Short mmCIF file of C-alpha atoms in Angstrom, two decimals:
data_model
loop_
_atom_site.label_atom_id
_atom_site.label_comp_id
_atom_site.label_asym_id
_atom_site.label_seq_id
_atom_site.Cartn_x
_atom_site.Cartn_y
_atom_site.Cartn_z
CA MET A 1 -107.91 -56.79 192.38
CA MET A 2 -107.82 -55.97 188.65
CA ARG A 3 -106.09 -52.96 187.31
CA ARG A 4 -107.77 -50.54 184.94
CA LEU A 5 -106.05 -49.95 181.65
CA ALA A 6 -105.18 -46.35 181.25
CA PHE A 7 -105.24 -44.82 177.72
CA SER A 8 -102.95 -42.01 176.96
CA PRO A 9 -104.30 -38.82 175.30
CA ARG A 10 -102.43 -39.69 172.11
CA SER A 11 -104.22 -43.05 171.72
CA ARG A 12 -107.58 -41.41 172.31
CA ARG A 13 -106.89 -38.88 169.55
CA THR A 14 -105.88 -41.70 167.15
CA THR A 15 -109.11 -43.56 167.83
CA ALA A 16 -111.16 -40.41 167.19
CA LYS A 17 -109.38 -39.85 163.88
CA GLN A 18 -110.09 -43.40 162.77
CA ARG A 19 -113.75 -43.02 163.63
CA GLY A 20 -113.91 -39.74 161.64
CA ALA A 21 -112.23 -41.34 158.62
CA ALA A 22 -114.67 -44.24 158.75
CA ILE A 23 -117.64 -41.86 158.85
CA ILE A 24 -116.29 -39.85 155.90
CA THR A 25 -115.64 -43.03 153.91
CA ALA A 26 -119.17 -44.23 154.62
CA LEU A 27 -120.61 -40.89 153.51
CA MET A 28 -118.56 -40.99 150.30
CA VAL A 29 -119.76 -44.52 149.54
CA VAL A 30 -123.37 -43.49 150.16
CA ALA A 31 -122.97 -40.39 147.98
CA LEU A 32 -121.33 -42.35 145.17
CA SER A 33 -124.05 -44.99 145.35
CA ALA A 34 -126.73 -42.29 145.23
CA ILE A 35 -125.09 -40.74 142.16
CA LEU A 36 -124.86 -44.09 140.38
CA VAL A 37 -128.43 -45.03 141.20
CA SER A 38 -129.77 -41.62 140.19
CA GLY A 39 -127.86 -41.85 136.89
CA MET A 40 -129.31 -45.30 136.21
CA LEU A 41 -132.80 -44.06 137.03
CA TRP A 42 -132.32 -41.02 134.78
CA ARG A 43 -131.15 -43.13 131.86
CA GLN A 44 -134.06 -45.48 132.39
CA GLN A 45 -136.48 -42.54 132.45
CA VAL A 46 -134.97 -41.12 129.27
CA GLN A 47 -135.22 -44.51 127.57
CA LEU A 48 -138.84 -44.89 128.63
CA ARG A 49 -139.59 -41.38 127.38
CA ARG A 50 -137.90 -42.15 124.05
CA ILE A 51 -139.92 -45.34 123.64
CA GLU A 52 -143.10 -43.46 124.53
CA ASN A 53 -142.30 -40.74 121.97
CA GLN A 54 -141.70 -43.37 119.29
CA ARG A 55 -145.03 -44.98 120.15
CA LEU A 56 -146.86 -41.66 119.97
CA LEU A 57 -145.18 -40.79 116.66
CA ALA A 58 -146.08 -44.19 115.19
CA GLN A 59 -149.69 -43.72 116.31
CA ALA A 60 -149.77 -40.22 114.82
CA GLN A 61 -148.43 -41.57 111.51
CA TRP A 62 -151.12 -44.25 111.41
CA ILE A 63 -153.77 -41.62 112.13
CA SER A 64 -152.32 -39.56 109.29
CA ARG A 65 -152.57 -42.55 106.96
CA ALA A 66 -156.17 -43.11 107.98
CA SER A 67 -156.92 -39.42 107.32
CA LEU A 68 -155.34 -39.74 103.87
CA ASP A 69 -157.54 -42.74 103.07
CA TRP A 70 -160.56 -40.70 104.12
CA THR A 71 -159.39 -37.87 101.85
CA ARG A 72 -158.97 -40.25 98.91
CA LEU A 73 -162.54 -41.44 99.51
CA ILE A 74 -163.72 -37.81 99.32
CA LEU A 75 -161.86 -37.31 96.03
CA ARG A 76 -163.39 -40.43 94.54
CA SER A 77 -166.94 -39.69 95.69
CA GLU A 78 -166.63 -36.09 94.48
CA ALA A 79 -165.56 -37.30 91.03
CA ASP A 80 -168.51 -39.70 90.89
CA THR A 81 -170.97 -36.82 91.26
CA SER A 82 -169.25 -33.90 89.49
CA ALA A 83 -169.53 -35.15 85.89
CA GLY A 84 -165.85 -34.67 85.14
CA VAL A 85 -165.55 -31.12 86.48
CA THR A 86 -163.26 -29.98 89.29
CA TYR A 87 -164.04 -26.59 90.78
CA LEU A 88 -163.33 -24.75 94.00
CA GLY A 89 -166.84 -25.18 95.36
CA GLY A 90 -166.58 -28.98 95.37
CA ALA A 91 -166.49 -31.13 98.49
CA TRP A 92 -162.74 -31.56 98.12
CA GLY A 93 -162.19 -27.80 98.46
CA MET A 94 -163.56 -27.57 102.02
CA PRO A 95 -160.64 -27.41 104.50
CA VAL A 96 -160.82 -29.18 107.85
CA ALA A 97 -160.16 -26.86 110.79
CA ARG A 98 -158.33 -28.11 113.89
CA THR A 99 -160.75 -30.68 115.28
CA ARG A 100 -160.55 -33.42 117.89
CA LEU A 101 -160.40 -36.96 116.57
CA SER A 102 -163.02 -37.93 119.13
CA ASP A 103 -165.49 -35.64 117.38
CA PHE A 104 -165.06 -37.58 114.13
CA LEU A 105 -165.28 -40.93 115.87
CA GLY A 106 -168.33 -39.85 117.84
CA GLN A 107 -170.18 -38.95 114.66
CA ILE A 108 -169.83 -42.51 113.35
CA GLY A 109 -170.76 -44.07 116.69
CA GLU A 110 -167.32 -45.40 117.59
CA ALA A 111 -167.45 -46.96 121.07
CA ARG A 112 -163.89 -45.86 121.90
CA ALA A 113 -164.34 -42.30 120.67
CA GLU A 114 -163.10 -40.86 123.96
CA GLN A 115 -159.63 -42.27 123.24
CA GLY A 116 -159.18 -39.59 120.58
CA ALA A 117 -159.68 -36.69 122.95
CA ASP A 118 -155.96 -35.85 122.92
CA THR A 119 -155.64 -36.10 119.13
CA TRP A 120 -156.25 -33.15 116.79
CA LEU A 121 -156.68 -33.19 113.00
CA SER A 122 -156.52 -30.44 110.41
CA GLY A 123 -155.84 -30.26 106.70
CA SER A 124 -156.86 -29.21 103.22
CA ILE A 125 -156.78 -30.39 99.61
CA GLU A 126 -155.12 -28.30 96.91
CA ASP A 127 -155.56 -28.65 93.17
CA ALA A 128 -152.06 -29.35 91.88
CA GLN A 129 -153.17 -28.55 88.32
CA ALA A 130 -154.07 -25.02 89.35
CA ARG A 131 -150.36 -24.29 88.97
CA PHE A 132 -148.12 -24.30 85.92
CA ASN A 133 -146.55 -27.74 85.55
CA LEU A 134 -142.85 -27.47 84.74
CA ARG A 135 -142.97 -30.98 83.29
CA ASN A 136 -144.87 -29.47 80.36
CA LEU A 137 -141.70 -27.74 79.18
CA VAL A 138 -140.54 -31.03 77.63
CA SER A 139 -142.66 -33.24 75.40
CA ALA A 140 -142.01 -36.79 74.18
CA SER A 141 -142.97 -37.35 70.56
CA ALA A 142 -141.77 -40.95 70.86
CA PRO A 143 -140.38 -43.11 73.69
CA GLY A 144 -136.98 -41.70 74.57
CA ALA A 145 -137.33 -38.75 72.14
CA LEU A 146 -137.54 -35.64 74.29
CA GLN A 147 -138.16 -32.25 72.71
CA LEU A 148 -138.56 -28.76 74.11
CA ASN A 149 -142.17 -27.58 73.97
CA LEU A 150 -141.93 -24.04 72.61
CA THR A 151 -145.56 -23.22 73.42
CA GLN A 152 -145.12 -24.15 77.07
CA ILE A 153 -141.75 -22.39 77.26
CA GLN A 154 -143.37 -19.19 76.02
CA ALA A 155 -146.14 -19.59 78.60
CA PHE A 156 -143.59 -20.09 81.39
CA ALA A 157 -141.65 -17.05 80.15
CA ARG A 158 -144.81 -14.94 80.39
CA LEU A 159 -145.37 -16.20 83.93
CA LEU A 160 -141.83 -15.22 84.87
CA GLN A 161 -142.34 -11.76 83.43
CA LEU A 162 -145.61 -11.33 85.34
CA ILE A 163 -143.82 -11.81 88.64
CA GLY A 164 -140.93 -9.55 87.63
CA VAL A 165 -138.36 -12.16 86.55
CA ASP A 166 -136.38 -12.41 83.32
CA GLY A 167 -138.36 -14.57 80.88
CA GLN A 168 -135.16 -15.96 79.34
CA LEU A 169 -134.83 -18.23 82.37
CA ALA A 170 -137.68 -20.34 80.99
CA LYS A 171 -135.34 -21.80 78.38
CA ASN A 172 -132.74 -22.62 81.05
CA ALA A 173 -135.34 -24.55 83.04
CA ALA A 174 -136.51 -26.44 79.93
CA VAL A 175 -132.95 -27.39 78.96
CA TYR A 176 -132.19 -28.65 82.46
CA LEU A 177 -135.45 -30.60 82.62
CA ARG A 178 -134.83 -32.30 79.27
CA SER A 179 -131.31 -33.18 80.31
CA SER A 180 -132.44 -34.73 83.59
CA LEU A 181 -135.29 -36.64 81.94
CA THR A 182 -132.92 -38.02 79.31
CA TYR A 183 -130.56 -39.26 81.96
CA SER A 184 -133.18 -40.85 84.16
CA VAL A 185 -135.36 -42.43 81.49
CA THR A 186 -132.96 -43.71 78.85
CA ARG A 187 -129.69 -44.45 80.62
CA PHE A 188 -130.41 -48.21 80.55
CA GLN A 189 -132.14 -48.22 77.17
CA THR A 190 -130.73 -48.92 73.73
CA ALA A 191 -131.93 -47.54 70.43
CA SER A 192 -134.93 -49.31 68.94
CA ALA A 193 -134.65 -51.64 66.00
CA GLY A 194 -134.54 -50.17 62.51
CA VAL A 195 -132.57 -47.36 60.92
CA THR A 196 -132.07 -43.90 62.36
CA ALA A 197 -132.78 -40.70 60.48
CA SER A 198 -129.11 -40.43 59.51
CA GLY A 199 -129.13 -43.91 57.97
CA THR A 200 -127.14 -45.54 60.78
CA PRO A 201 -128.41 -48.94 61.94
CA ALA A 202 -130.27 -48.43 65.18
CA ALA A 203 -128.35 -51.15 66.98
CA ALA A 204 -125.13 -49.26 66.42
CA ALA A 205 -126.52 -45.80 66.99
CA PRO A 206 -125.05 -44.07 70.04
CA VAL A 207 -127.43 -43.19 72.83
CA ALA A 208 -127.39 -39.57 74.00
CA GLY A 209 -125.32 -38.77 77.01
CA GLY A 210 -122.93 -41.71 76.83
CA MET A 211 -125.60 -44.16 77.94
CA GLY A 212 -124.67 -47.10 75.79
CA GLY A 213 -123.96 -49.94 78.22
CA GLY A 214 -120.33 -49.83 79.31
CA ALA A 215 -119.95 -46.23 78.07
CA ASN A 216 -122.22 -44.95 80.81
CA PHE A 217 -119.51 -42.70 82.28
CA THR A 218 -118.40 -39.15 81.61
CA ASP A 219 -115.84 -36.72 82.95
CA ASN A 220 -118.17 -33.76 82.33
CA PRO A 221 -121.65 -34.54 83.75
CA GLY A 222 -124.60 -32.21 84.04
CA ILE A 223 -125.13 -28.88 82.30
CA GLY A 224 -122.99 -25.78 82.57
CA ASP A 225 -123.84 -22.12 82.90
CA SER A 226 -123.49 -21.63 79.13
CA GLU A 227 -126.80 -23.39 78.30
CA GLY A 228 -125.07 -26.57 77.20
CA ASP A 229 -127.56 -29.40 76.71
CA ARG A 230 -125.62 -32.50 77.71
CA GLY A 231 -127.35 -35.79 78.27
CA ASN A 232 -126.48 -36.19 81.94
CA ALA A 233 -128.08 -34.23 84.75
CA PRO A 234 -127.20 -34.81 88.38
CA ILE A 235 -130.75 -34.98 89.79
CA LEU A 236 -134.17 -35.36 88.22
CA MET A 237 -136.40 -32.33 88.76
CA THR A 238 -139.09 -33.47 91.19
CA SER A 239 -139.92 -30.27 93.05
CA VAL A 240 -139.86 -26.52 92.64
CA ASP A 241 -136.71 -26.37 94.77
CA ALA A 242 -134.87 -28.15 91.94
CA LEU A 243 -134.93 -24.82 90.07
CA LEU A 244 -132.09 -23.73 92.35
CA ASP A 245 -129.85 -26.06 90.33
CA VAL A 246 -130.77 -24.25 87.10
CA PRO A 247 -128.42 -21.43 86.07
CA GLY A 248 -130.01 -18.04 86.71
CA PHE A 249 -132.52 -19.05 89.39
CA THR A 250 -132.01 -17.69 92.89
CA PRO A 251 -133.78 -18.47 96.19
CA ASP A 252 -135.74 -15.22 95.86
CA ILE A 253 -136.98 -16.14 92.37
CA VAL A 254 -137.95 -19.65 93.51
CA ALA A 255 -139.83 -18.19 96.48
CA ARG A 256 -141.81 -15.90 94.17
CA LEU A 257 -142.53 -18.77 91.77
CA ARG A 258 -143.58 -21.30 94.41
CA PRO A 259 -147.31 -20.33 94.56
CA PHE A 260 -147.66 -20.60 90.78
CA VAL A 261 -145.59 -23.59 89.60
CA THR A 262 -145.29 -27.28 90.40
CA VAL A 263 -143.59 -30.39 89.08
CA LEU A 264 -145.84 -33.37 88.34
CA PRO A 265 -144.88 -36.80 87.00
CA THR A 266 -146.65 -36.27 83.67
CA THR A 267 -147.65 -33.39 81.43
CA THR A 268 -150.95 -31.83 82.51
CA PRO A 269 -153.21 -28.95 81.44
CA VAL A 270 -154.12 -26.12 83.80
CA ASN A 271 -157.54 -26.30 85.43
CA MET A 272 -159.26 -23.05 84.51
CA ASN A 273 -161.71 -23.50 87.39
CA THR A 274 -159.01 -23.28 90.05
CA ALA A 275 -155.93 -21.56 88.59
CA PRO A 276 -154.91 -18.10 89.86
CA ALA A 277 -154.92 -15.07 87.59
CA GLU A 278 -151.14 -15.12 87.03
CA VAL A 279 -151.18 -18.68 85.69
CA ILE A 280 -154.20 -18.02 83.48
CA ALA A 281 -152.61 -14.91 82.00
CA SER A 282 -149.47 -16.90 81.20
CA ILE A 283 -151.12 -19.78 79.35
CA VAL A 284 -153.63 -17.64 77.40
CA GLN A 285 -151.64 -15.76 74.79
CA GLY A 286 -152.45 -12.07 74.61
CA MET A 287 -154.27 -11.97 77.94
CA SER A 288 -153.28 -9.28 80.41
CA LEU A 289 -153.15 -9.77 84.16
CA SER A 290 -156.09 -7.41 84.70
CA SER A 291 -158.21 -9.42 82.22
CA ALA A 292 -157.21 -12.61 84.01
CA GLN A 293 -158.28 -11.10 87.33
CA ALA A 294 -161.66 -10.22 85.81
CA PHE A 295 -161.87 -13.79 84.54
CA VAL A 296 -161.22 -15.14 88.04
CA SER A 297 -163.81 -12.77 89.54
CA ARG A 298 -166.44 -14.09 87.15
CA ARG A 299 -165.46 -17.64 88.07
CA GLN A 300 -166.42 -17.01 91.69
CA THR A 301 -170.11 -16.97 90.77
CA VAL A 302 -170.20 -19.86 88.30
CA PHE A 303 -167.77 -22.62 87.42
CA PHE A 304 -166.95 -23.85 83.92
CA ARG A 305 -168.40 -27.18 82.82
CA ASN A 306 -166.43 -27.43 79.59
CA LEU A 307 -163.96 -25.53 77.43
CA GLY A 308 -166.87 -23.83 75.66
CA ASP A 309 -167.76 -22.08 78.90
CA VAL A 310 -164.12 -21.10 79.27
CA GLN A 311 -164.16 -19.62 75.77
CA LEU A 312 -167.21 -17.51 76.59
CA ALA A 313 -165.65 -16.32 79.85
CA LEU A 314 -162.44 -15.35 78.06
CA THR A 315 -164.44 -13.37 75.55
CA GLY A 316 -166.33 -11.68 78.37
CA ALA A 317 -163.02 -10.77 79.99
CA GLY A 318 -161.94 -9.00 76.82
CA THR A 319 -159.64 -11.65 75.38
CA ALA A 320 -160.11 -12.55 71.75
CA GLN A 321 -159.20 -16.24 71.63
CA ALA A 322 -160.30 -18.17 68.56
CA ASN A 323 -159.49 -21.65 69.82
CA ILE A 324 -158.46 -22.99 73.21
CA ASP A 325 -155.63 -25.48 73.27
CA SER A 326 -156.84 -28.51 75.25
CA THR A 327 -153.23 -29.35 76.12
CA LEU A 328 -153.00 -26.04 77.97
CA CYS A 329 -156.47 -25.70 79.50
CA ASP A 330 -159.04 -28.05 81.04
CA VAL A 331 -161.84 -28.04 83.61
CA ASN A 332 -160.95 -31.28 85.38
CA THR A 333 -158.03 -32.33 87.60
CA SER A 334 -156.13 -35.57 88.09
CA TYR A 335 -153.45 -34.46 90.60
CA PHE A 336 -154.16 -33.15 94.09
CA LEU A 337 -151.95 -32.07 96.99
CA VAL A 338 -153.30 -33.24 100.35
CA HIS A 339 -151.99 -31.20 103.29
CA GLY A 340 -152.56 -32.81 106.69
CA ARG A 341 -151.51 -32.16 110.27
CA VAL A 342 -151.98 -34.63 113.14
CA GLN A 343 -151.18 -33.71 116.74
CA HIS A 344 -151.31 -36.76 118.98
CA GLU A 345 -150.38 -35.67 122.50
CA ARG A 346 -146.70 -34.64 122.11
CA ALA A 347 -146.25 -36.08 118.60
CA VAL A 348 -146.91 -33.89 115.57
CA VAL A 349 -146.98 -35.10 111.94
CA ASP A 350 -147.13 -32.52 109.13
CA ARG A 351 -147.47 -34.32 105.82
CA THR A 352 -148.13 -33.36 102.20
CA THR A 353 -149.18 -36.09 99.77
CA LEU A 354 -149.49 -35.96 95.99
CA VAL A 355 -152.53 -38.02 94.97
CA TRP A 356 -153.44 -39.01 91.42
CA ARG A 357 -157.09 -39.63 90.46
CA ASP A 358 -158.01 -41.57 87.34
CA SER A 359 -160.33 -39.53 85.16
CA LEU A 360 -162.27 -42.63 84.03
CA THR A 361 -162.47 -45.00 86.99
CA HIS A 362 -161.99 -42.27 89.65
CA THR A 363 -159.67 -44.53 91.60
CA THR A 364 -156.81 -42.79 93.41
CA ARG A 365 -153.15 -43.55 93.95
CA ILE A 366 -150.49 -42.07 96.22
CA VAL A 367 -147.70 -40.67 94.07
CA HIS A 368 -145.39 -38.99 96.57
CA VAL A 369 -145.28 -38.12 100.28
CA TRP A 370 -143.38 -35.27 101.95
CA ASP A 371 -142.99 -35.02 105.72
CA GLU A 372 -142.54 -31.43 106.78
CA SER A 373 -139.78 -30.78 109.29
#
């Protein structure tokens, strides 16, 4: 007859504790595993979402490029039919309201038009030569010879006064612009062959701003607050915001100037068919702002086909102008600002592009692109 093993109460309690510890350990392992797995899944989801966002953004950028090509086609076709006149009533001046891409594709019979149902387009074209071009403040009588244009400086000073700003700042902007252009254009150039005006051989003549080969260094770069015109400027003026680097200009002044000024790669006249009254009053000497507003009101009913029409309109507005300077005024435009917005699902691309149009061949080129933040 076998005996039964008898367990004491102490051994039973020890066994129960071991079972409880094993259960707790198992739960901790399961919880830790769940945390690790959920973290891996989260990181994978974030990575997938990032890749998807990059794909959507790339698609939106390509749609934006296609829209820009379509805009350039409009500019070219408009120039082919407008006989060298750019006015606000042209095809280029019609803005595109927020519209589905599928609507555009459906109009041309695209079989996959429904794929653009989640993509929206909007935009407009702005005449860049409707504003005063700050590049006009400096003229080049010869390659590398940069001079201040007094006529344009006076016009810019009048524009500053019209918006309630000290007109003396026009000279500061012109000095800064000439300094930056000198640095960017001629820092790798040497004087041309021949003899300078002072009788010094051109090969030995020093280049402004210490730009003669190994002497292309200075301990005092840029321009100071005392209107010094040194040959080195830190940054070339490429936008209106560059005026903040000019002594005397403040963010408030730049904000007030922004609707009326621009910076283009070359000197350009102002298009009298599209310019606002403030710009017209600044470039036409002796013209008041009220006369310019009357001039703009008359322009709403009929556009100007040539400078002769402009002369008649100026006379009708009460401005006695014997001759119109063709370097200041024109009725055609070569530079346009294309504003576009593409919303492709979650991706949004806001882009402004400066487009140049050849006045003879009407071909277009992309000069500069800004992506708005």
